[in-house]
Each structure stands twice: as C-alpha cells, then as structure tokens.
Amino acid sequence: MSSEQSPEPSADGVPVAESEEELDLRSSMLMTQDWNLDVDSEELEDNLTTVDARQKFKNLVRTAIQHQTFKKGEADTVRRIIDHIELVSLKRSAEGFNKINFSIGVLNCFVICWVLGAYPEHIWLLYLIESYYMIPRKFYNMWRAKPLNQAFYYLDFCWFTNFFAMATLTAILISGIFGLDAIQLGFREVVFKAAMGVFCGVLVCANLALPFVACLFHDVNTMTGLFIHLMPPVVMYTFVWYNDRIVEAWPSLFNLTYLEDGLAYFGGTDSIATCSTAFYFTWWIIYVCFMLGGGGIDLPKKFKPDGNPANPKYDTVFHSTMRDGVCILLGKFLRGRSRAESLTLMETNMFDNIDFCLYMMFHMIASLSSIYVSGFLCFKSIIFFRLMLGASIVIAVLRGANRYTYYTTKMYSRVLRKEFAEQLALQSGNEADSGYTRLT
C-alpha cells in the first residue's frame, strides 16, 4: 500500500508521514480502547471460569509454524498474544456477557413495551423505578472504568435532563403520597414545557444520531444509555397523547389542565420553545464553565503544558466524542490538520480550547434545531411522534446487531492487530517489517 509523505512535522514534533495502513492500525487501537477491549489480568475476578479462546487460533498458529514463517522468539510472542485474547474473552464474561443478563435485558424490553401498550398511564412510574436502579448501577461501572474514570460523563446534557426528570417526578410522587402541595401548578407547567421540547427534540434526535445508543441486552451500561435517551420521550408521548388516562389514574399527583387549555409551542416567553431553550442554555453555561473554568478540558490529557507526562484519571464526554472520530472531521474541514495529527490528539487527548468551542457550537446548533423542528412536530402530530420513536428503536436494534456481529466475528482480529503491534514494538527493529498488522 502506498503512503503519502508530508515533509512538515506536527506541532508536537511527531512526523505526520505515515502510510494509510499505519493510520488504520492506530484507529483500530483506539477502537479497542473505546469499546473496552483492552484488559489486564488485574481487572479479572478470581472466581471467573476461564473461557478457552486458544482453540480459535490453534489452526492458524499451527499452520504458520509448519510453514516455518516464525523467526526465533516469535512463538513466545504468539503465546503471549493468545493469552491476551483469553483475557479479552474473560472480560466479556466479567462485564455480563452471559445468558442470565441477556435474558433479563430482553424481558425488560418486553415489560416496557407491554406497559406502554396496555397501561400508558403508568409508564412514568416504570421509568422512575428503573432509573433508580440503572443510573446508579451505571455510575458504579463508570467510576470503576479503566483506563480513565468516567464519572464526569454524568455532566453531559442527556444525563442532566434525566436527573432533572427524576427529581421532578420524585417530588410529585412524594407530595402526592403525603398530601403536600409543594409544587405549584405554574411551576409544573414551566417544567412540562421545558421537558416537552427537550425530550421530543434533543433526546429523540440523539437516539438517531449517537452511535453508542444501541440495544445490547446483556450490557447494563449500553442499555442504560439507551434507556436515558429513549424512555423520557416515551414518557412524554404518554403525557401529550394520553394525559386523560394519566389524570384519571393519578388524580392526586397530576393536574394537567394547562394541556386542556392549550399550549403554544412558539411565541412569547412562556412558550414551549422558549422554556426548552432556557433549560438547554442553563446546562450549556454550567458545562462550559466546568470545562474551561474548572479545568475539565485538561482532565484526560496525557501531557502537561510543559511537555512532561501527566497522570490522567478522569475522562469527559467531550474527549470521548472527539476520540470517536469527531476530531478527524474537525481537523479535516475546520482546523487544517492531517489525519495523523488528529489521531495523535485522539491518542493523547490533547484537544485545545478551539476544539471544545467548535464542539459546543455544533452541539448548540444541533440541540436547538431539534427543539424547534422535531419537538414541534412531535407536539403537533402523534403520527410523527410514533415514527420518531419507531425509528429510534429500529436504529438502536441495528446498532446492537452490529455490535454483536463485531463481538462474534471481528473482535479477536482487532485485538490481534493491537497485540502484534505492541509485542513487535518490544523486539528489535527489523522484525517490524514482517507485516503482522495485516492479519485481519
């Protein structure tokens, strides 16, 4: 494969002249990190049953040895790589890839569909109950995530929205149980308007746009991500189109007379669009202050401003999104960076303030556009609302199917690529010309 040479080094002093194959390898290594395929033996539980992955590669190794394609010491390299493949299999089991978790995930989806179809007036309560399990459970996993703690992911807008919804529904439930009148009708109306535009705009469109919103029945982390993006719009669907049944079933909790009087989506400071926009910018200002004023943008960086190695412990959604390929797009179309330079930034998390400002600008444009277009159409048309929810479910299932296909067909080849590259880096330089990275 030919390589495109560039005489100019990057700002970090790293040569940018790399072949496309080398750049593909670096992308593969980043994918193994973002899809949690990197694993060390220390991460495994002592009581796990070993899943023998050696059989998958036994014939390949045996054939290679018979054809005398190994040099001295390469057999040990293959053994170490096979051991690593075995650890990856163990990690899949440790993360819940088993029939029990898979069955629970499938059954939960059936329960949600059944409640929505038969008892839509109770779907808000199911959302609240499951939120108090799934969201703390995911936070526990995010806190223990390696190589970087992901606790600050909860500052992202979608999480912020769900926390607000949980707090509001909890307050309404408690006030109804104890006969309190702590939440005034005027405040409830404002909250409903803000939630209407955000749930039916930002979250619905996020289901369609975000690649990690997928249906992986066995994985509580991924299912929670799907849950927080899909369930709030489902709850809002019932409040908009089945509000009479909700009031009849929960007369002491919900007073939705403002829906009967009619709400204006556009126009005036009390419109749905205005309340939703105000809610969005409340989060936007808080997040920008945290990232730029609170040092959030520097948390995952691998190097300090003076060039010395840092010891990063925390990740953010911004850095994760940039590593998913947004950095390459921004670098290509807006920053004038080569693909190699962008990959270097993705590997080191050394994104600058301009990258963050561009990211937040596009986030704002996409979010406000979804509020003013998708939110409005969902509010006006039950058919459009159903189409958006249906499309979100279909796309989530397709993404999940793609991930399961990856697990069963391509995952090990990705890990082989990464491990061969790392093992060969430990050996003398001439062996790197043997072409191991082309095994896949």
PDB file of C-alpha atoms in Angstrom, residues 25-320:
ATOM      1  CA  LEU A  25      -3.794   0.402  12.800  1.00  0.00           C
ATOM      2  CA  ARG A  26      -3.847   3.422  15.093  1.00  0.00           C
ATOM      3  CA  SER A  27      -7.600   3.764  14.531  1.00  0.00           C
ATOM      4  CA  SER A  28      -8.039   0.078  15.383  1.00  0.00           C
ATOM      5  CA  MET A  29      -6.097   0.511  18.613  1.00  0.00           C
ATOM      6  CA  LEU A  30      -8.278   3.469  19.585  1.00  0.00           C
ATOM      7  CA  MET A  31     -11.392   1.404  18.885  1.00  0.00           C
ATOM      8  CA  THR A  32     -10.206  -1.375  21.179  1.00  0.00           C
ATOM      9  CA  GLN A  33      -9.897   1.202  23.961  1.00  0.00           C
ATOM     10  CA  ASP A  34     -13.277   2.882  23.366  1.00  0.00           C
ATOM     11  CA  TRP A  35     -15.046  -0.487  23.080  1.00  0.00           C
ATOM     12  CA  ASN A  36     -13.310  -1.738  26.242  1.00  0.00           C
ATOM     13  CA  LEU A  37     -11.272  -4.443  24.545  1.00  0.00           C
ATOM     14  CA  ASP A  38      -8.097  -3.560  26.428  1.00  0.00           C
ATOM     15  CA  VAL A  39      -7.771  -5.686  29.543  1.00  0.00           C
ATOM     16  CA  ASP A  40      -5.122  -6.580  32.059  1.00  0.00           C
ATOM     17  CA  SER A  41      -5.124  -9.654  34.230  1.00  0.00           C
ATOM     18  CA  GLU A  42      -5.539  -7.483  37.322  1.00  0.00           C
ATOM     19  CA  GLU A  43      -9.024  -6.486  36.125  1.00  0.00           C
ATOM     20  CA  LEU A  44     -10.396 -10.029  36.258  1.00  0.00           C
ATOM     21  CA  GLU A  45     -12.278 -11.511  39.168  1.00  0.00           C
ATOM     22  CA  ASP A  46     -10.719 -14.523  40.855  1.00  0.00           C
ATOM     23  CA  ASN A  47     -13.847 -16.628  40.611  1.00  0.00           C
ATOM     24  CA  LEU A  48     -14.306 -16.361  36.830  1.00  0.00           C
ATOM     25  CA  THR A  49     -14.387 -19.549  34.803  1.00  0.00           C
ATOM     26  CA  THR A  50     -11.739 -19.474  32.083  1.00  0.00           C
ATOM     27  CA  VAL A  51     -13.111 -19.281  28.556  1.00  0.00           C
ATOM     28  CA  ASP A  52     -10.623 -21.057  26.303  1.00  0.00           C
ATOM     29  CA  ALA A  53     -10.074 -18.826  23.282  1.00  0.00           C
ATOM     30  CA  ARG A  54      -6.917 -20.673  22.235  1.00  0.00           C
ATOM     31  CA  GLN A  55      -8.900 -23.075  20.070  1.00  0.00           C
ATOM     32  CA  LYS A  56      -9.964 -20.188  17.831  1.00  0.00           C
ATOM     33  CA  PHE A  57      -6.392 -19.604  16.736  1.00  0.00           C
ATOM     34  CA  LYS A  58      -4.812 -23.034  17.159  1.00  0.00           C
ATOM     35  CA  ASN A  59      -5.044 -23.930  13.477  1.00  0.00           C
ATOM     36  CA  LEU A  60      -3.681 -20.555  12.401  1.00  0.00           C
ATOM     37  CA  VAL A  61      -0.657 -20.842  14.689  1.00  0.00           C
ATOM     38  CA  ARG A  62      -0.031 -24.481  13.794  1.00  0.00           C
ATOM     39  CA  THR A  63      -0.143 -23.718  10.064  1.00  0.00           C
ATOM     40  CA  ALA A  64       2.224 -20.811  10.459  1.00  0.00           C
ATOM     41  CA  ILE A  65       4.718 -22.954  12.372  1.00  0.00           C
ATOM     42  CA  GLN A  66       4.539 -25.742   9.786  1.00  0.00           C
ATOM     43  CA  HIS A  67       5.397 -23.290   7.038  1.00  0.00           C
ATOM     44  CA  GLN A  68       8.345 -22.006   9.079  1.00  0.00           C
ATOM     45  CA  THR A  69       7.208 -18.414   8.925  1.00  0.00           C
ATOM     46  CA  PHE A  70       8.297 -17.741  12.507  1.00  0.00           C
ATOM     47  CA  LYS A  71      11.645 -16.377  13.428  1.00  0.00           C
ATOM     48  CA  LYS A  72      13.365 -17.069  16.688  1.00  0.00           C
ATOM     49  CA  GLY A  73      11.308 -15.927  19.643  1.00  0.00           C
ATOM     50  CA  GLU A  74       8.108 -15.370  17.652  1.00  0.00           C
ATOM     51  CA  ALA A  75       6.413 -18.458  19.085  1.00  0.00           C
ATOM     52  CA  ASP A  76       6.618 -16.857  22.528  1.00  0.00           C
ATOM     53  CA  THR A  77       5.087 -13.716  21.063  1.00  0.00           C
ATOM     54  CA  VAL A  78       2.135 -15.687  19.707  1.00  0.00           C
ATOM     55  CA  ARG A  79       1.642 -17.419  23.056  1.00  0.00           C
ATOM     56  CA  ARG A  80       1.531 -14.067  24.839  1.00  0.00           C
ATOM     57  CA  ILE A  81      -0.963 -12.758  22.314  1.00  0.00           C
ATOM     58  CA  ILE A  82      -3.190 -15.816  22.696  1.00  0.00           C
ATOM     59  CA  ASP A  83      -3.092 -15.308  26.454  1.00  0.00           C
ATOM     60  CA  HIS A  84      -4.279 -11.768  25.901  1.00  0.00           C
ATOM     61  CA  ILE A  85      -7.103 -12.999  23.663  1.00  0.00           C
ATOM     62  CA  GLU A  86      -8.142 -15.267  26.502  1.00  0.00           C
ATOM     63  CA  LEU A  87      -8.217 -12.297  28.871  1.00  0.00           C
ATOM     64  CA  VAL A  88     -10.465 -10.412  26.458  1.00  0.00           C
ATOM     65  CA  SER A  89     -12.889 -13.358  26.494  1.00  0.00           C
ATOM     66  CA  LEU A  90     -12.820 -13.309  30.271  1.00  0.00           C
ATOM     67  CA  LYS A  91     -13.524  -9.605  30.316  1.00  0.00           C
ATOM     68  CA  ARG A  92     -16.609 -10.091  28.172  1.00  0.00           C
ATOM     69  CA  SER A  93     -17.891 -12.533  30.785  1.00  0.00           C
ATOM     70  CA  ALA A  94     -16.891 -10.219  33.632  1.00  0.00           C
ATOM     71  CA  GLU A  95     -18.900  -7.398  32.028  1.00  0.00           C
ATOM     72  CA  GLY A  96     -22.031  -9.529  31.961  1.00  0.00           C
ATOM     73  CA  PHE A  97     -21.917 -11.246  28.587  1.00  0.00           C
ATOM     74  CA  ASN A  98     -23.914 -14.265  29.732  1.00  0.00           C
ATOM     75  CA  LYS A  99     -27.337 -15.801  29.231  1.00  0.00           C
ATOM     76  CA  ILE A 100     -28.813 -14.507  32.505  1.00  0.00           C
ATOM     77  CA  ASN A 101     -28.086 -10.833  31.833  1.00  0.00           C
ATOM     78  CA  PHE A 102     -29.101 -11.238  28.205  1.00  0.00           C
ATOM     79  CA  SER A 103     -32.434 -12.767  29.235  1.00  0.00           C
ATOM     80  CA  ILE A 104     -33.094 -10.028  31.798  1.00  0.00           C
ATOM     81  CA  GLY A 105     -32.372  -7.359  29.197  1.00  0.00           C
ATOM     82  CA  VAL A 106     -34.755  -8.913  26.681  1.00  0.00           C
ATOM     83  CA  LEU A 107     -37.514  -9.416  29.261  1.00  0.00           C
ATOM     84  CA  ASN A 108     -37.191  -5.825  30.449  1.00  0.00           C
ATOM     85  CA  CYS A 109     -37.754  -4.598  26.902  1.00  0.00           C
ATOM     86  CA  PHE A 110     -40.894  -6.737  26.693  1.00  0.00           C
ATOM     87  CA  VAL A 111     -42.144  -5.340  30.020  1.00  0.00           C
ATOM     88  CA  ILE A 112     -41.680  -1.748  28.850  1.00  0.00           C
ATOM     89  CA  CYS A 113     -43.494  -2.465  25.578  1.00  0.00           C
ATOM     90  CA  TRP A 114     -46.329  -4.215  27.412  1.00  0.00           C
ATOM     91  CA  VAL A 115     -46.826  -1.381  29.923  1.00  0.00           C
ATOM     92  CA  LEU A 116     -46.700   1.215  27.162  1.00  0.00           C
ATOM     93  CA  GLY A 117     -49.307  -0.627  25.112  1.00  0.00           C
ATOM     94  CA  ALA A 118     -51.657  -1.737  27.885  1.00  0.00           C
ATOM     95  CA  TYR A 119     -51.152   0.847  30.643  1.00  0.00           C
ATOM     96  CA  PRO A 120     -49.591   4.018  29.186  1.00  0.00           C
ATOM     97  CA  GLU A 121     -50.761   5.981  32.233  1.00  0.00           C
ATOM     98  CA  HIS A 122     -48.213   4.086  34.358  1.00  0.00           C
ATOM     99  CA  ILE A 123     -45.142   4.292  32.099  1.00  0.00           C
ATOM    100  CA  TRP A 124     -43.799   7.303  34.019  1.00  0.00           C
ATOM    101  CA  LEU A 125     -43.681   5.227  37.204  1.00  0.00           C
ATOM    102  CA  LEU A 126     -41.854   2.384  35.448  1.00  0.00           C
ATOM    103  CA  TYR A 127     -39.337   4.929  34.147  1.00  0.00           C
ATOM    104  CA  LEU A 128     -38.805   6.303  37.638  1.00  0.00           C
ATOM    105  CA  ILE A 129     -38.374   2.860  39.232  1.00  0.00           C
ATOM    106  CA  GLU A 130     -35.918   1.618  36.622  1.00  0.00           C
ATOM    107  CA  SER A 131     -33.994   4.903  36.721  1.00  0.00           C
ATOM    108  CA  TYR A 132     -33.198   4.414  40.386  1.00  0.00           C
ATOM    109  CA  TYR A 133     -31.594   1.087  39.550  1.00  0.00           C
ATOM    110  CA  MET A 134     -29.988   1.558  36.148  1.00  0.00           C
ATOM    111  CA  ILE A 135     -28.460   5.005  36.563  1.00  0.00           C
ATOM    112  CA  PRO A 136     -26.658   4.317  39.901  1.00  0.00           C
ATOM    113  CA  ARG A 137     -25.553   0.928  38.557  1.00  0.00           C
ATOM    114  CA  LYS A 138     -24.032   2.533  35.501  1.00  0.00           C
ATOM    115  CA  PHE A 139     -22.380   5.200  37.646  1.00  0.00           C
ATOM    116  CA  TYR A 140     -20.727   2.459  39.688  1.00  0.00           C
ATOM    117  CA  ASN A 141     -19.347   0.934  36.499  1.00  0.00           C
ATOM    118  CA  MET A 142     -18.253   4.317  35.192  1.00  0.00           C
ATOM    119  CA  TRP A 143     -16.460   5.085  38.449  1.00  0.00           C
ATOM    120  CA  ARG A 144     -14.513   1.840  38.120  1.00  0.00           C
ATOM    121  CA  ALA A 145     -13.873   2.264  34.392  1.00  0.00           C
ATOM    122  CA  LYS A 146     -10.326   1.896  33.092  1.00  0.00           C
ATOM    123  CA  PRO A 147      -8.050   3.390  31.987  1.00  0.00           C
ATOM    124  CA  LEU A 148      -9.960   6.586  32.879  1.00  0.00           C
ATOM    125  CA  ASN A 149     -12.729   7.192  35.399  1.00  0.00           C
ATOM    126  CA  GLN A 150     -15.922   8.183  33.543  1.00  0.00           C
ATOM    127  CA  ALA A 151     -17.836   9.769  36.419  1.00  0.00           C
ATOM    128  CA  PHE A 152     -17.838  13.182  34.708  1.00  0.00           C
ATOM    129  CA  TYR A 153     -19.886  11.723  31.868  1.00  0.00           C
ATOM    130  CA  TYR A 154     -22.864  12.471  34.114  1.00  0.00           C
ATOM    131  CA  LEU A 155     -22.388  16.177  33.410  1.00  0.00           C
ATOM    132  CA  ASP A 156     -23.481  15.672  29.816  1.00  0.00           C
ATOM    133  CA  PHE A 157     -26.804  17.187  28.745  1.00  0.00           C
ATOM    134  CA  CYS A 158     -28.704  13.910  28.367  1.00  0.00           C
ATOM    135  CA  TRP A 159     -27.777  12.862  31.906  1.00  0.00           C
ATOM    136  CA  PHE A 160     -28.548  16.342  33.211  1.00  0.00           C
ATOM    137  CA  THR A 161     -32.003  16.088  31.642  1.00  0.00           C
ATOM    138  CA  ASN A 162     -32.725  12.687  33.177  1.00  0.00           C
ATOM    139  CA  PHE A 163     -31.612  13.817  36.635  1.00  0.00           C
ATOM    140  CA  PHE A 164     -33.994  16.757  36.348  1.00  0.00           C
ATOM    141  CA  ALA A 165     -36.835  14.452  35.267  1.00  0.00           C
ATOM    142  CA  MET A 166     -36.154  12.018  38.105  1.00  0.00           C
ATOM    143  CA  ALA A 167     -36.086  14.799  40.680  1.00  0.00           C
ATOM    144  CA  THR A 168     -39.330  16.311  39.382  1.00  0.00           C
ATOM    145  CA  LEU A 169     -41.242  13.018  39.240  1.00  0.00           C
ATOM    146  CA  THR A 170     -39.929  12.019  42.672  1.00  0.00           C
ATOM    147  CA  ALA A 171     -41.063  15.326  44.167  1.00  0.00           C
ATOM    148  CA  ILE A 172     -44.512  14.931  42.573  1.00  0.00           C
ATOM    149  CA  LEU A 173     -44.813  11.358  43.853  1.00  0.00           C
ATOM    150  CA  ILE A 174     -43.787  12.272  47.406  1.00  0.00           C
ATOM    151  CA  SER A 175     -46.087  15.303  47.513  1.00  0.00           C
ATOM    152  CA  GLY A 176     -48.993  13.134  46.367  1.00  0.00           C
ATOM    153  CA  ILE A 177     -48.312  10.347  48.857  1.00  0.00           C
ATOM    154  CA  PHE A 178     -48.089  12.706  51.827  1.00  0.00           C
ATOM    155  CA  GLY A 179     -50.810  15.081  50.652  1.00  0.00           C
ATOM    156  CA  LEU A 180     -48.451  18.002  50.200  1.00  0.00           C
ATOM    157  CA  ASP A 181     -48.916  20.878  47.795  1.00  0.00           C
ATOM    158  CA  ALA A 182     -45.268  21.780  47.494  1.00  0.00           C
ATOM    159  CA  ILE A 183     -45.156  22.031  43.694  1.00  0.00           C
ATOM    160  CA  GLN A 184     -47.329  24.835  42.381  1.00  0.00           C
ATOM    161  CA  LEU A 185     -49.260  24.387  39.139  1.00  0.00           C
ATOM    162  CA  GLY A 186     -47.437  27.283  37.485  1.00  0.00           C
ATOM    163  CA  PHE A 187     -44.065  25.680  38.158  1.00  0.00           C
ATOM    164  CA  ARG A 188     -45.313  22.320  36.892  1.00  0.00           C
ATOM    165  CA  GLU A 189     -46.407  23.944  33.667  1.00  0.00           C
ATOM    166  CA  VAL A 190     -42.999  25.532  33.101  1.00  0.00           C
ATOM    167  CA  VAL A 191     -41.257  22.221  33.818  1.00  0.00           C
ATOM    168  CA  PHE A 192     -43.570  20.402  31.419  1.00  0.00           C
ATOM    169  CA  LYS A 193     -42.885  22.913  28.653  1.00  0.00           C
ATOM    170  CA  ALA A 194     -39.126  22.664  29.118  1.00  0.00           C
ATOM    171  CA  ALA A 195     -39.276  18.854  29.168  1.00  0.00           C
ATOM    172  CA  MET A 196     -41.538  18.746  26.116  1.00  0.00           C
ATOM    173  CA  GLY A 197     -39.072  20.461  23.806  1.00  0.00           C
ATOM    174  CA  VAL A 198     -36.002  18.730  25.213  1.00  0.00           C
ATOM    175  CA  PHE A 199     -37.425  15.196  25.367  1.00  0.00           C
ATOM    176  CA  CYS A 200     -39.132  15.307  21.974  1.00  0.00           C
ATOM    177  CA  GLY A 201     -36.377  17.312  20.343  1.00  0.00           C
ATOM    178  CA  VAL A 202     -32.892  16.713  21.716  1.00  0.00           C
ATOM    179  CA  LEU A 203     -33.310  13.206  23.139  1.00  0.00           C
ATOM    180  CA  VAL A 204     -35.356  11.845  20.231  1.00  0.00           C
ATOM    181  CA  CYS A 205     -32.808  13.098  17.708  1.00  0.00           C
ATOM    182  CA  ALA A 206     -29.933  11.876  19.881  1.00  0.00           C
ATOM    183  CA  ASN A 207     -31.342   8.366  19.526  1.00  0.00           C
ATOM    184  CA  LEU A 208     -30.989   8.691  15.780  1.00  0.00           C
ATOM    185  CA  ALA A 209     -27.603  10.403  15.711  1.00  0.00           C
ATOM    186  CA  LEU A 210     -25.466   8.950  18.505  1.00  0.00           C
ATOM    187  CA  PRO A 211     -23.760   5.665  17.531  1.00  0.00           C
ATOM    188  CA  PHE A 212     -23.440   4.392  21.118  1.00  0.00           C
ATOM    189  CA  VAL A 213     -27.227   4.430  21.680  1.00  0.00           C
ATOM    190  CA  ALA A 214     -27.679   0.734  20.972  1.00  0.00           C
ATOM    191  CA  CYS A 215     -29.671  -2.241  22.181  1.00  0.00           C
ATOM    192  CA  LEU A 216     -27.214  -4.643  23.839  1.00  0.00           C
ATOM    193  CA  PHE A 217     -29.393  -6.768  26.076  1.00  0.00           C
ATOM    194  CA  HIS A 218     -26.570  -8.150  28.232  1.00  0.00           C
ATOM    195  CA  ASP A 219     -24.765  -4.865  28.874  1.00  0.00           C
ATOM    196  CA  VAL A 220     -26.258  -2.667  31.604  1.00  0.00           C
ATOM    197  CA  ASN A 221     -24.028   0.248  30.580  1.00  0.00           C
ATOM    198  CA  THR A 222     -25.238   0.310  26.993  1.00  0.00           C
ATOM    199  CA  MET A 223     -28.849  -0.424  27.943  1.00  0.00           C
ATOM    200  CA  THR A 224     -28.769   2.452  30.421  1.00  0.00           C
ATOM    201  CA  GLY A 225     -27.505   4.722  27.655  1.00  0.00           C
ATOM    202  CA  LEU A 226     -30.439   3.618  25.514  1.00  0.00           C
ATOM    203  CA  PHE A 227     -32.791   3.980  28.483  1.00  0.00           C
ATOM    204  CA  ILE A 228     -31.928   7.609  29.259  1.00  0.00           C
ATOM    205  CA  HIS A 229     -32.305   8.639  25.614  1.00  0.00           C
ATOM    206  CA  LEU A 230     -35.444   6.680  24.699  1.00  0.00           C
ATOM    207  CA  MET A 231     -37.553   6.450  27.847  1.00  0.00           C
ATOM    208  CA  PRO A 232     -38.019  10.209  28.514  1.00  0.00           C
ATOM    209  CA  PRO A 233     -39.537  10.716  25.028  1.00  0.00           C
ATOM    210  CA  VAL A 234     -41.754   7.669  25.629  1.00  0.00           C
ATOM    211  CA  VAL A 235     -42.933   9.165  28.933  1.00  0.00           C
ATOM    212  CA  MET A 236     -43.608  12.498  27.242  1.00  0.00           C
ATOM    213  CA  TYR A 237     -45.525  10.678  24.498  1.00  0.00           C
ATOM    214  CA  THR A 238     -47.967   9.388  27.119  1.00  0.00           C
ATOM    215  CA  PHE A 239     -48.328  12.803  28.765  1.00  0.00           C
ATOM    216  CA  VAL A 240     -49.087  14.517  25.456  1.00  0.00           C
ATOM    217  CA  TRP A 241     -51.398  11.944  23.912  1.00  0.00           C
ATOM    218  CA  TYR A 242     -52.769  10.011  26.926  1.00  0.00           C
ATOM    219  CA  ASN A 243     -52.986  12.775  29.521  1.00  0.00           C
ATOM    220  CA  ASP A 244     -56.666  11.984  30.270  1.00  0.00           C
ATOM    221  CA  ARG A 245     -55.766   8.441  31.323  1.00  0.00           C
ATOM    222  CA  ILE A 246     -52.895   9.715  33.465  1.00  0.00           C
ATOM    223  CA  VAL A 247     -55.117  12.190  35.308  1.00  0.00           C
ATOM    224  CA  GLU A 248     -57.788   9.521  35.802  1.00  0.00           C
ATOM    225  CA  ALA A 249     -55.267   7.005  37.207  1.00  0.00           C
ATOM    226  CA  TRP A 250     -53.310   9.531  39.301  1.00  0.00           C
ATOM    227  CA  PRO A 251     -55.693  12.363  40.253  1.00  0.00           C
ATOM    228  CA  SER A 252     -53.754  13.278  43.383  1.00  0.00           C
ATOM    229  CA  LEU A 253     -50.454  13.572  41.520  1.00  0.00           C
ATOM    230  CA  PHE A 254     -51.071  15.240  38.182  1.00  0.00           C
ATOM    231  CA  ASN A 255     -53.119  18.274  37.286  1.00  0.00           C
ATOM    232  CA  LEU A 256     -52.741  18.705  33.542  1.00  0.00           C
ATOM    233  CA  THR A 257     -55.363  21.393  32.988  1.00  0.00           C
ATOM    234  CA  TYR A 258     -52.800  23.506  31.130  1.00  0.00           C
ATOM    235  CA  LEU A 259     -52.847  20.827  28.405  1.00  0.00           C
ATOM    236  CA  GLU A 260     -56.611  21.134  28.112  1.00  0.00           C
ATOM    237  CA  ASP A 261     -56.335  24.910  27.827  1.00  0.00           C
ATOM    238  CA  GLY A 262     -53.822  24.525  25.007  1.00  0.00           C
ATOM    239  CA  LEU A 263     -50.122  25.295  24.922  1.00  0.00           C
ATOM    240  CA  ALA A 264     -48.275  27.480  22.436  1.00  0.00           C
ATOM    241  CA  TYR A 265     -45.103  25.926  21.055  1.00  0.00           C
ATOM    242  CA  PHE A 266     -43.779  29.198  19.627  1.00  0.00           C
ATOM    243  CA  GLY A 267     -44.260  32.810  20.617  1.00  0.00           C
ATOM    244  CA  GLY A 268     -43.830  34.582  23.920  1.00  0.00           C
ATOM    245  CA  THR A 269     -41.610  33.996  26.902  1.00  0.00           C
ATOM    246  CA  ASP A 270     -43.860  31.247  28.232  1.00  0.00           C
ATOM    247  CA  SER A 271     -43.921  29.112  25.074  1.00  0.00           C
ATOM    248  CA  ILE A 272     -42.618  25.560  24.938  1.00  0.00           C
ATOM    249  CA  ALA A 273     -39.731  26.531  22.662  1.00  0.00           C
ATOM    250  CA  THR A 274     -38.635  29.363  24.971  1.00  0.00           C
ATOM    251  CA  CYS A 275     -38.752  27.222  28.128  1.00  0.00           C
ATOM    252  CA  SER A 276     -36.845  24.403  26.421  1.00  0.00           C
ATOM    253  CA  THR A 277     -34.218  26.786  25.103  1.00  0.00           C
ATOM    254  CA  ALA A 278     -33.764  28.357  28.540  1.00  0.00           C
ATOM    255  CA  PHE A 279     -33.359  24.899  30.060  1.00  0.00           C
ATOM    256  CA  TYR A 280     -30.733  23.962  27.462  1.00  0.00           C
ATOM    257  CA  PHE A 281     -28.685  27.122  27.976  1.00  0.00           C
ATOM    258  CA  THR A 282     -28.766  26.616  31.734  1.00  0.00           C
ATOM    259  CA  TRP A 283     -26.872  23.364  31.213  1.00  0.00           C
ATOM    260  CA  TRP A 284     -24.722  24.845  28.423  1.00  0.00           C
ATOM    261  CA  ILE A 285     -23.372  27.623  30.642  1.00  0.00           C
ATOM    262  CA  ILE A 286     -22.687  25.222  33.525  1.00  0.00           C
ATOM    263  CA  TYR A 287     -20.824  22.774  31.281  1.00  0.00           C
ATOM    264  CA  VAL A 288     -18.713  25.447  29.578  1.00  0.00           C
ATOM    265  CA  CYS A 289     -17.745  26.870  32.966  1.00  0.00           C
ATOM    266  CA  PHE A 290     -16.727  23.409  34.176  1.00  0.00           C
ATOM    267  CA  MET A 291     -14.697  22.561  31.074  1.00  0.00           C
ATOM    268  CA  LEU A 292     -12.925  25.890  30.568  1.00  0.00           C
ATOM    269  CA  GLY A 293     -13.016  27.451  34.021  1.00  0.00           C
ATOM    270  CA  GLY A 294     -12.960  24.306  36.142  1.00  0.00           C
ATOM    271  CA  GLY A 295     -10.191  22.520  34.283  1.00  0.00           C
ATOM    272  CA  GLY A 296     -12.386  19.823  32.792  1.00  0.00           C
ATOM    273  CA  ILE A 297     -10.722  20.066  29.397  1.00  0.00           C
ATOM    274  CA  ASP A 298      -7.355  19.140  30.938  1.00  0.00           C
ATOM    275  CA  LEU A 299      -8.513  16.119  32.961  1.00  0.00           C
ATOM    276  CA  PRO A 300      -7.764  13.328  30.434  1.00  0.00           C
ATOM    277  CA  LYS A 301      -4.681  14.921  28.830  1.00  0.00           C
ATOM    278  CA  LYS A 302      -1.600  12.707  28.845  1.00  0.00           C
ATOM    279  CA  PHE A 303       0.861  15.593  28.891  1.00  0.00           C
ATOM    280  CA  LYS A 304       1.159  18.760  30.928  1.00  0.00           C
ATOM    281  CA  PRO A 305       1.607  22.196  29.272  1.00  0.00           C
ATOM    282  CA  ASP A 306       5.363  21.935  29.838  1.00  0.00           C
ATOM    283  CA  GLY A 307       5.514  18.658  27.919  1.00  0.00           C
ATOM    284  CA  ASN A 308       6.022  16.390  30.911  1.00  0.00           C
ATOM    285  CA  PRO A 309       3.821  13.283  31.217  1.00  0.00           C
ATOM    286  CA  ALA A 310       0.645  13.754  33.215  1.00  0.00           C
ATOM    287  CA  ASN A 311      -1.219  11.164  35.219  1.00  0.00           C
ATOM    288  CA  PRO A 312      -4.799  11.484  33.935  1.00  0.00           C
ATOM    289  CA  LYS A 313      -7.543   9.820  35.945  1.00  0.00           C
ATOM    290  CA  TYR A 314     -10.809  11.188  34.564  1.00  0.00           C
ATOM    291  CA  ASP A 315     -12.484  11.291  31.167  1.00  0.00           C
ATOM    292  CA  THR A 316     -15.259  13.537  29.827  1.00  0.00           C
ATOM    293  CA  VAL A 317     -17.945  13.122  27.179  1.00  0.00           C
ATOM    294  CA  PHE A 318     -16.249  15.805  25.092  1.00  0.00           C
ATOM    295  CA  HIS A 319     -12.979  13.868  24.927  1.00  0.00           C
ATOM    296  CA  SER A 320     -14.788  10.592  24.307  1.00  0.00           C
TER     297      SER A 320
END
